[in-house]
CSV table of C-alpha atoms in Angstrom, one decimal:
chain,number,residue,atom,x,y,z
A,1,UNK,CA,100.4,178.2,81.5
A,2,UNK,CA,103.0,176.5,83.0
A,3,UNK,CA,101.4,176.0,86.2
A,4,UNK,CA,98.4,174.6,84.7
A,5,UNK,CA,100.4,172.0,82.9
A,6,UNK,CA,102.3,171.3,85.7
A,7,UNK,CA,99.4,170.5,87.7
A,8,UNK,CA,97.3,168.6,85.1
A,9,UNK,CA,100.2,166.3,84.6
A,10,UNK,CA,100.2,165.7,88.6
A,11,UNK,CA,96.7,164.9,88.4
A,12,UNK,CA,96.6,162.6,85.3
A,13,UNK,CA,99.3,160.5,87.2
A,14,UNK,CA,97.4,160.4,90.3
A,15,UNK,CA,94.3,159.3,88.6
A,16,UNK,CA,95.9,157.1,86.0
A,17,UNK,CA,95.7,154.1,88.1
A,18,UNK,CA,92.2,154.2,88.8
A,19,UNK,CA,90.9,154.2,85.5
A,20,UNK,CA,89.7,150.9,84.5
A,21,UNK,CA,91.5,149.1,87.0
A,22,UNK,CA,89.8,145.9,88.6
A,23,UNK,CA,90.3,145.6,92.2
A,24,UNK,CA,91.2,142.0,93.2
A,25,UNK,CA,93.0,139.7,95.4
A,26,UNK,CA,95.7,140.5,98.1
A,27,UNK,CA,99.5,139.5,98.5
A,28,UNK,CA,100.2,135.6,99.0
A,29,UNK,CA,101.4,136.1,102.5
A,30,UNK,CA,99.0,138.9,103.5
A,31,UNK,CA,99.4,142.6,103.8
A,32,UNK,CA,102.7,142.3,105.8
A,33,UNK,CA,106.0,144.4,105.8
A,34,UNK,CA,108.9,142.2,104.9
A,35,UNK,CA,111.5,141.3,107.6
A,36,UNK,CA,113.9,143.1,106.4
A,37,UNK,CA,112.3,146.5,106.0
A,38,UNK,CA,110.4,146.3,109.5
A,39,UNK,CA,113.1,148.6,111.3
A,40,UNK,CA,111.8,152.1,110.5
A,41,UNK,CA,114.7,154.6,110.8
A,42,UNK,CA,113.6,157.7,113.2
A,43,UNK,CA,116.4,159.8,112.0
A,44,UNK,CA,118.2,160.4,108.5
A,45,UNK,CA,121.5,159.5,110.3
A,46,UNK,CA,120.1,155.9,110.8
A,47,UNK,CA,120.0,155.5,106.9
A,48,UNK,CA,122.6,153.5,105.5
A,49,UNK,CA,123.9,155.7,102.6
A,50,UNK,CA,126.3,154.5,100.1
A,51,UNK,CA,129.8,155.6,100.8
A,52,UNK,CA,131.6,158.4,98.9
A,53,UNK,CA,129.0,160.5,98.1
A,54,UNK,CA,130.2,163.7,96.4
A,55,UNK,CA,129.4,167.1,97.8
A,56,UNK,CA,126.6,168.6,95.6
A,57,UNK,CA,127.4,171.1,92.9
A,58,UNK,CA,125.7,174.7,92.8
A,59,UNK,CA,124.3,176.6,90.0
A,60,UNK,CA,126.0,180.2,90.6
A,61,UNK,CA,124.7,181.4,87.2
A,62,UNK,CA,121.8,180.8,84.6
A,63,UNK,CA,120.3,183.0,81.8
A,64,UNK,CA,118.4,182.9,78.7
A,65,UNK,CA,118.8,185.9,76.4
A,66,UNK,CA,116.0,187.3,74.2
A,67,UNK,CA,118.0,185.7,71.3
A,68,UNK,CA,117.7,182.2,72.8
A,69,UNK,CA,121.2,182.1,73.9
A,70,UNK,CA,121.3,180.0,77.4
A,71,UNK,CA,124.4,180.2,79.6
A,72,UNK,CA,125.0,178.5,83.1
A,73,UNK,CA,127.9,178.3,85.5
A,74,UNK,CA,128.6,175.7,88.4
A,75,UNK,CA,130.5,176.2,91.4
A,76,UNK,CA,132.9,173.3,90.1
A,77,UNK,CA,133.5,170.6,87.4
A,78,UNK,CA,131.1,167.6,87.3
A,79,UNK,CA,131.5,164.4,85.7
A,80,UNK,CA,128.5,165.0,83.2
A,81,UNK,CA,126.1,167.9,82.5
A,82,UNK,CA,122.9,167.5,80.3
A,83,UNK,CA,120.4,170.5,79.5
A,84,UNK,CA,117.1,169.5,77.8
A,85,UNK,CA,114.5,172.0,76.5
A,86,UNK,CA,110.7,171.0,76.5
A,87,UNK,CA,108.8,172.6,73.9
A,88,UNK,CA,105.1,172.8,74.1
A,89,UNK,CA,104.5,174.0,70.5
A,90,UNK,CA,105.5,170.4,69.3
A,91,UNK,CA,105.3,168.6,72.2
A,92,UNK,CA,108.9,167.7,72.2
A,93,UNK,CA,111.9,167.3,74.7
A,94,UNK,CA,115.1,167.9,73.2
A,95,UNK,CA,118.5,167.6,74.8
A,96,UNK,CA,120.4,171.0,73.6
A,97,UNK,CA,123.7,170.5,75.7
A,98,UNK,CA,125.5,167.3,76.9
A,99,UNK,CA,129.1,167.0,78.0
A,100,UNK,CA,131.3,165.5,80.5
A,101,UNK,CA,134.0,166.9,82.8
A,102,UNK,CA,132.6,170.5,82.8
A,103,UNK,CA,131.6,173.4,85.1
A,104,UNK,CA,129.8,175.5,82.3
A,105,UNK,CA,127.3,175.3,79.5
A,106,UNK,CA,126.5,177.5,76.5
A,107,UNK,CA,123.6,176.4,74.4
A,108,UNK,CA,120.6,177.8,72.3
A,109,UNK,CA,116.9,177.5,72.6
A,110,UNK,CA,115.3,175.6,69.7
A,111,UNK,CA,111.7,176.6,70.7
A,112,UNK,CA,109.9,179.9,71.7
A,113,UNK,CA,110.2,181.8,74.8
A,114,UNK,CA,107.5,179.8,76.6
A,115,UNK,CA,110.1,176.7,76.6
A,116,UNK,CA,111.2,174.7,79.7
A,117,UNK,CA,114.5,173.8,80.6
A,118,UNK,CA,115.8,170.9,82.6
A,119,UNK,CA,119.5,170.7,84.1
A,120,UNK,CA,120.8,167.3,85.1
A,121,UNK,CA,124.1,166.9,86.8
A,122,UNK,CA,125.3,163.2,86.7
A,123,UNK,CA,127.9,162.3,89.0
A,124,UNK,CA,128.7,158.6,88.4
A,125,UNK,CA,127.5,158.1,84.9
A,126,UNK,CA,123.8,158.2,84.2
A,127,UNK,CA,122.7,155.4,86.8
A,128,UNK,CA,124.5,157.1,89.7
A,129,UNK,CA,123.8,160.2,91.6
A,130,UNK,CA,121.8,162.9,89.8
A,131,UNK,CA,120.9,166.4,90.6
A,132,UNK,CA,117.8,168.1,88.8
A,133,UNK,CA,116.8,171.8,88.3
A,134,UNK,CA,114.1,173.1,86.1
A,135,UNK,CA,112.5,176.2,85.3
A,136,UNK,CA,108.9,175.3,85.5
A,137,UNK,CA,108.2,178.2,87.7
A,138,UNK,CA,110.3,180.6,85.6
A,139,UNK,CA,113.6,181.0,87.2
A,140,UNK,CA,116.0,177.9,87.5
A,141,UNK,CA,115.0,176.0,90.6
A,142,UNK,CA,116.4,172.9,92.3
A,143,UNK,CA,114.2,170.1,92.3
A,144,UNK,CA,116.1,167.0,93.7
A,145,UNK,CA,119.0,165.0,93.9
A,146,UNK,CA,118.5,161.2,93.6
A,147,UNK,CA,120.3,157.8,94.0
A,148,UNK,CA,119.5,154.4,93.2
A,149,UNK,CA,121.2,151.7,95.1
A,150,UNK,CA,121.0,148.0,96.3
A,151,UNK,CA,120.7,147.4,99.8
A,152,UNK,CA,120.0,144.2,102.2
A,153,UNK,CA,118.1,142.5,99.0
A,154,UNK,CA,115.8,145.5,98.3
A,155,UNK,CA,116.1,148.2,95.8
A,156,UNK,CA,116.7,151.4,97.3
A,157,UNK,CA,116.3,155.0,96.1
A,158,UNK,CA,117.2,158.2,98.2
A,159,UNK,CA,116.4,161.7,97.1
A,160,UNK,CA,118.3,164.8,98.7
A,161,UNK,CA,117.8,168.5,98.9
A,162,UNK,CA,120.2,171.0,97.4
A,163,UNK,CA,122.4,170.9,100.4
A,164,UNK,CA,122.7,167.1,100.5
A,165,UNK,CA,120.6,166.6,103.4
A,166,UNK,CA,118.4,163.5,103.0
A,167,UNK,CA,114.6,164.1,101.8
A,168,UNK,CA,113.6,160.4,101.7
A,169,UNK,CA,114.6,156.9,101.4
A,170,UNK,CA,112.3,154.6,99.2
A,171,UNK,CA,112.6,150.8,99.6
A,172,UNK,CA,111.3,148.1,97.1
A,173,UNK,CA,110.9,144.4,97.3
A,174,UNK,CA,109.1,142.6,94.5
A,175,UNK,CA,108.5,139.4,92.9
A,176,UNK,CA,106.6,138.6,89.4
A,177,UNK,CA,103.2,139.1,91.3
A,178,UNK,CA,103.7,141.4,94.0
A,179,UNK,CA,105.5,144.7,95.0
A,180,UNK,CA,106.2,146.3,98.4
A,181,UNK,CA,107.2,149.9,98.7
A,182,UNK,CA,108.6,151.7,102.0
A,183,UNK,CA,109.2,155.2,102.0
A,184,UNK,CA,110.4,157.1,105.0
A,185,UNK,CA,110.6,161.1,104.8
A,186,UNK,CA,112.8,163.1,106.7
A,187,UNK,CA,112.3,167.1,107.7
A,188,UNK,CA,115.2,169.4,107.4
A,189,UNK,CA,116.2,168.6,111.1
A,190,UNK,CA,116.8,165.1,110.0
A,191,UNK,CA,113.9,163.8,112.2
A,192,UNK,CA,111.5,161.1,110.2
A,193,UNK,CA,108.2,162.9,109.0
A,194,UNK,CA,106.2,160.1,107.6
A,195,UNK,CA,106.6,156.4,106.6
A,196,UNK,CA,104.1,155.2,103.8
A,197,UNK,CA,103.8,151.2,103.4
A,198,UNK,CA,102.5,150.2,100.0
A,199,UNK,CA,101.3,146.9,98.6
A,200,UNK,CA,100.3,146.7,95.1
A,201,UNK,CA,99.9,143.7,92.8
A,202,UNK,CA,102.4,143.8,89.8
A,203,UNK,CA,101.0,144.9,86.6
A,204,UNK,CA,98.0,147.0,85.8
A,205,UNK,CA,95.1,146.7,88.2
A,206,UNK,CA,94.7,144.3,91.2
A,207,UNK,CA,94.8,145.1,94.7
A,208,UNK,CA,96.5,148.3,95.8
A,209,UNK,CA,96.9,149.1,99.6
A,210,UNK,CA,98.8,152.2,100.5
A,211,UNK,CA,99.2,153.6,104.3
A,212,UNK,CA,101.0,156.9,105.4
A,213,UNK,CA,101.9,157.2,109.1
A,214,UNK,CA,103.2,159.6,111.1
A,215,UNK,CA,106.0,158.8,113.8
A,216,UNK,CA,103.7,158.6,116.4
A,217,UNK,CA,101.3,156.3,114.8
A,218,UNK,CA,98.4,158.7,113.6
A,219,UNK,CA,97.3,157.5,109.8
A,220,UNK,CA,97.3,160.6,107.5
A,221,UNK,CA,96.7,159.1,104.0
A,222,UNK,CA,95.3,155.8,102.5
A,223,UNK,CA,94.5,154.3,99.2
A,224,UNK,CA,92.7,151.1,99.4
A,225,UNK,CA,91.4,149.0,96.2
A,226,UNK,CA,90.6,145.6,97.0
A,227,UNK,CA,87.5,143.3,96.4
A,228,UNK,CA,85.7,144.7,99.4
A,229,UNK,CA,86.7,148.2,99.5
A,230,UNK,CA,87.5,151.1,97.2
A,231,UNK,CA,88.3,154.5,98.7
A,232,UNK,CA,91.3,157.0,98.9
A,233,UNK,CA,92.1,159.1,102.1
A,234,UNK,CA,94.5,162.4,101.6
A,235,UNK,CA,95.5,164.8,103.9
A,236,UNK,CA,98.0,168.2,104.2
A,237,UNK,CA,98.9,170.0,107.2
A,238,UNK,CA,97.1,173.4,107.5
A,239,UNK,CA,100.5,175.0,107.8
A,240,UNK,CA,102.2,173.0,105.3
A,241,UNK,CA,103.7,174.7,101.9
A,242,UNK,CA,101.7,175.9,99.0
A,243,UNK,CA,102.8,173.1,97.0
A,244,UNK,CA,101.5,170.4,99.4
A,245,UNK,CA,97.9,172.0,99.8
A,246,UNK,CA,98.0,172.8,96.1
A,247,UNK,CA,98.7,169.1,95.2
A,248,UNK,CA,95.8,168.0,97.9
A,249,UNK,CA,93.4,170.1,95.9
A,250,UNK,CA,94.3,169.1,92.5
A,251,UNK,CA,94.1,165.4,93.1
A,252,UNK,CA,90.6,165.7,94.3
A,253,UNK,CA,88.0,164.6,91.6
A,254,UNK,CA,86.2,167.9,92.0
A,255,UNK,CA,88.8,170.8,92.7
A,256,UNK,CA,86.1,173.3,92.6
A,257,UNK,CA,84.0,171.6,95.2
A,258,UNK,CA,87.2,171.4,97.3
A,259,UNK,CA,87.5,175.3,97.6
A,260,UNK,CA,83.7,175.7,97.9
A,261,UNK,CA,83.6,173.4,101.0
A,262,UNK,CA,86.6,175.0,102.9
A,263,UNK,CA,85.2,178.7,102.1
A,264,UNK,CA,81.7,177.6,103.4
A,265,UNK,CA,82.7,175.5,106.3
A,266,UNK,CA,85.9,176.8,107.5
A,267,UNK,CA,85.6,180.5,106.6
A,268,UNK,CA,87.9,182.0,109.0
A,269,UNK,CA,90.9,180.0,108.0
A,270,UNK,CA,90.0,179.7,104.5
A,271,UNK,CA,92.6,182.0,103.4
A,272,UNK,CA,95.3,180.0,105.2
A,273,UNK,CA,94.0,176.5,103.8
A,274,UNK,CA,93.9,178.0,100.3
A,275,UNK,CA,96.9,180.0,100.5
A,276,UNK,CA,98.1,178.8,96.9
A,277,UNK,CA,94.9,179.9,95.2
A,278,UNK,CA,94.2,183.3,93.2
A,279,UNK,CA,90.7,183.6,94.9
A,280,UNK,CA,90.6,187.2,95.9
A,281,UNK,CA,87.2,187.3,97.7
A,282,UNK,CA,88.1,184.9,100.6
A,283,UNK,CA,88.5,186.7,104.3
A,284,UNK,CA,91.8,187.0,105.9
A,285,UNK,CA,92.5,184.6,108.5
A,286,UNK,CA,91.6,185.7,112.2
A,287,UNK,CA,94.5,185.2,114.5
A,288,UNK,CA,92.3,183.6,117.2
A,289,UNK,CA,91.0,181.0,114.5
A,290,UNK,CA,94.7,180.4,113.5
A,291,UNK,CA,95.5,179.5,117.0
A,292,UNK,CA,92.7,177.2,117.4
A,293,UNK,CA,93.7,175.6,114.2
A,294,UNK,CA,97.4,174.8,114.9
A,295,UNK,CA,97.9,171.4,114.4
A,296,UNK,CA,94.9,170.9,112.1
A,297,UNK,CA,95.0,169.0,108.8
A,298,UNK,CA,93.2,169.4,105.7
A,299,UNK,CA,91.5,165.9,104.9
A,300,UNK,CA,90.1,164.9,101.5
A,301,UNK,CA,88.1,161.3,101.7
A,302,UNK,CA,86.8,159.9,98.4
A,303,UNK,CA,84.8,156.8,97.8
A,304,UNK,CA,84.4,155.1,94.2
A,305,UNK,CA,86.4,156.3,91.0
A,306,UNK,CA,86.3,159.2,88.7
A,307,UNK,CA,82.9,158.6,86.9
A,308,UNK,CA,81.1,157.6,89.9
A,309,UNK,CA,82.5,159.0,93.4
A,310,UNK,CA,81.5,160.9,96.6
A,311,UNK,CA,84.0,163.1,98.0
A,312,UNK,CA,84.4,164.9,101.5
A,313,UNK,CA,86.3,167.8,102.9
A,314,UNK,CA,87.1,168.6,106.3
A,315,UNK,CA,89.7,170.4,108.3
A,316,UNK,CA,90.3,168.7,111.6
A,317,UNK,CA,93.0,167.7,114.1
A,318,UNK,CA,91.6,164.5,114.9
A,319,UNK,CA,92.5,161.7,112.5
A,320,UNK,CA,89.6,160.6,110.2
A,321,UNK,CA,90.5,156.9,110.5
A,322,UNK,CA,92.4,154.9,113.1
A,323,UNK,CA,94.0,151.5,113.3
A,324,UNK,CA,91.8,148.9,115.3
A,325,UNK,CA,92.8,145.2,114.9
A,326,UNK,CA,95.1,145.7,112.3
A,327,UNK,CA,92.4,147.6,110.1
A,328,UNK,CA,91.9,150.9,109.1
A,329,UNK,CA,88.4,152.2,110.5
A,330,UNK,CA,86.7,155.3,110.8
A,331,UNK,CA,87.2,157.2,113.7
A,332,UNK,CA,84.0,157.6,115.4
A,333,UNK,CA,85.2,160.2,117.7
A,334,UNK,CA,86.5,162.3,115.1
A,335,UNK,CA,85.4,166.0,115.1
A,336,UNK,CA,86.3,168.9,112.7
A,337,UNK,CA,87.7,172.4,113.5
A,338,UNK,CA,84.1,173.5,114.2
A,339,UNK,CA,83.6,170.8,116.8
A,340,UNK,CA,81.2,168.9,114.7
A,341,UNK,CA,81.6,165.2,114.4
A,342,UNK,CA,82.2,163.5,111.2
A,343,UNK,CA,79.2,161.7,110.3
A,344,UNK,CA,80.6,158.6,108.7
A,345,UNK,CA,77.2,157.2,108.6
A,346,UNK,CA,76.2,159.2,105.3
A,347,UNK,CA,79.4,157.7,103.7
A,348,UNK,CA,79.6,154.0,102.1
A,349,UNK,CA,80.6,151.7,104.5
A,350,UNK,CA,84.2,150.7,104.2
A,351,UNK,CA,86.5,148.3,106.0
A,352,UNK,CA,90.2,147.7,104.9
A,353,UNK,CA,92.1,144.4,105.0
A,354,UNK,CA,94.1,143.7,108.0
A,355,UNK,CA,97.9,145.1,107.5
A,356,UNK,CA,100.9,145.3,109.2
A,357,UNK,CA,101.5,149.2,110.0
A,358,UNK,CA,105.0,150.5,110.6
A,359,UNK,CA,106.6,151.3,114.2
A,360,UNK,CA,109.5,153.7,114.3
């Protein structure tokens, strides 16, 4: 039940901007990256983090007894500790513990055994560094640490792993009409993994142009909603973790069709592609097929909205779209993992506005 609700929330959040939105217009000065955000950090060490960040605290003990008594122990005292409980029976989230300057907590469950618990550690009041844990998957697990700050005239948000290493830097520049967001993500070794640039009209509806790139300039994701185009390109590495592939599937308009196309067209590696799935009749991946698939990505290309759409699923090493004359256009040379050319002629024609792509 918890997993279903988690995925449902993710899907609804992903689809919400498309429902009833009217594509229109473009930014006043075109789809350009603001001058102060043109320099893309290639390493986490190049990101100017606020000074004086504390070492993260660790949860050393967490348990909930059959009687509903919750106990939590940290490895050291923190400025503020908050625990909330999500009760799906009455659809509420209640704070069951809140205390400053403490290293432990004792609280009592107010709902039934299916309740979910969130644990928040606040380091500099409610607006500073925050560590977050939850029990969506059963045991208490680290979700992320986050921090908001102002830097160079742009709002900045940072997310961290439990060991304090940087996951992402998110920079936002906006006015009353337009919003630009640049998101850079980093691997555990500190090297940049991707950069997403996003132009959106402030408020509901209006134009949307999001584009995700790898450091070597490959386009791995895109959402375009303007007067002339409406389509979404999503992808995940074949060897990515189950969560990334599961989110890719659940953000499809037709997840069942996603499974069917993977199994039908890429049977030899379908178990690898659907590793998060509970389907029992898909074959084990063959060793030679996995070697051939190294570096491949699962691609989903969607035209239209939830009520009237065409959706295509491929596994390919080639990017499906490339940048030409500052526009994203179909890659006429793209072939899938079977060696078959991607037939863009069978899809709706699409051409994005000209936009500035990031360079690391």
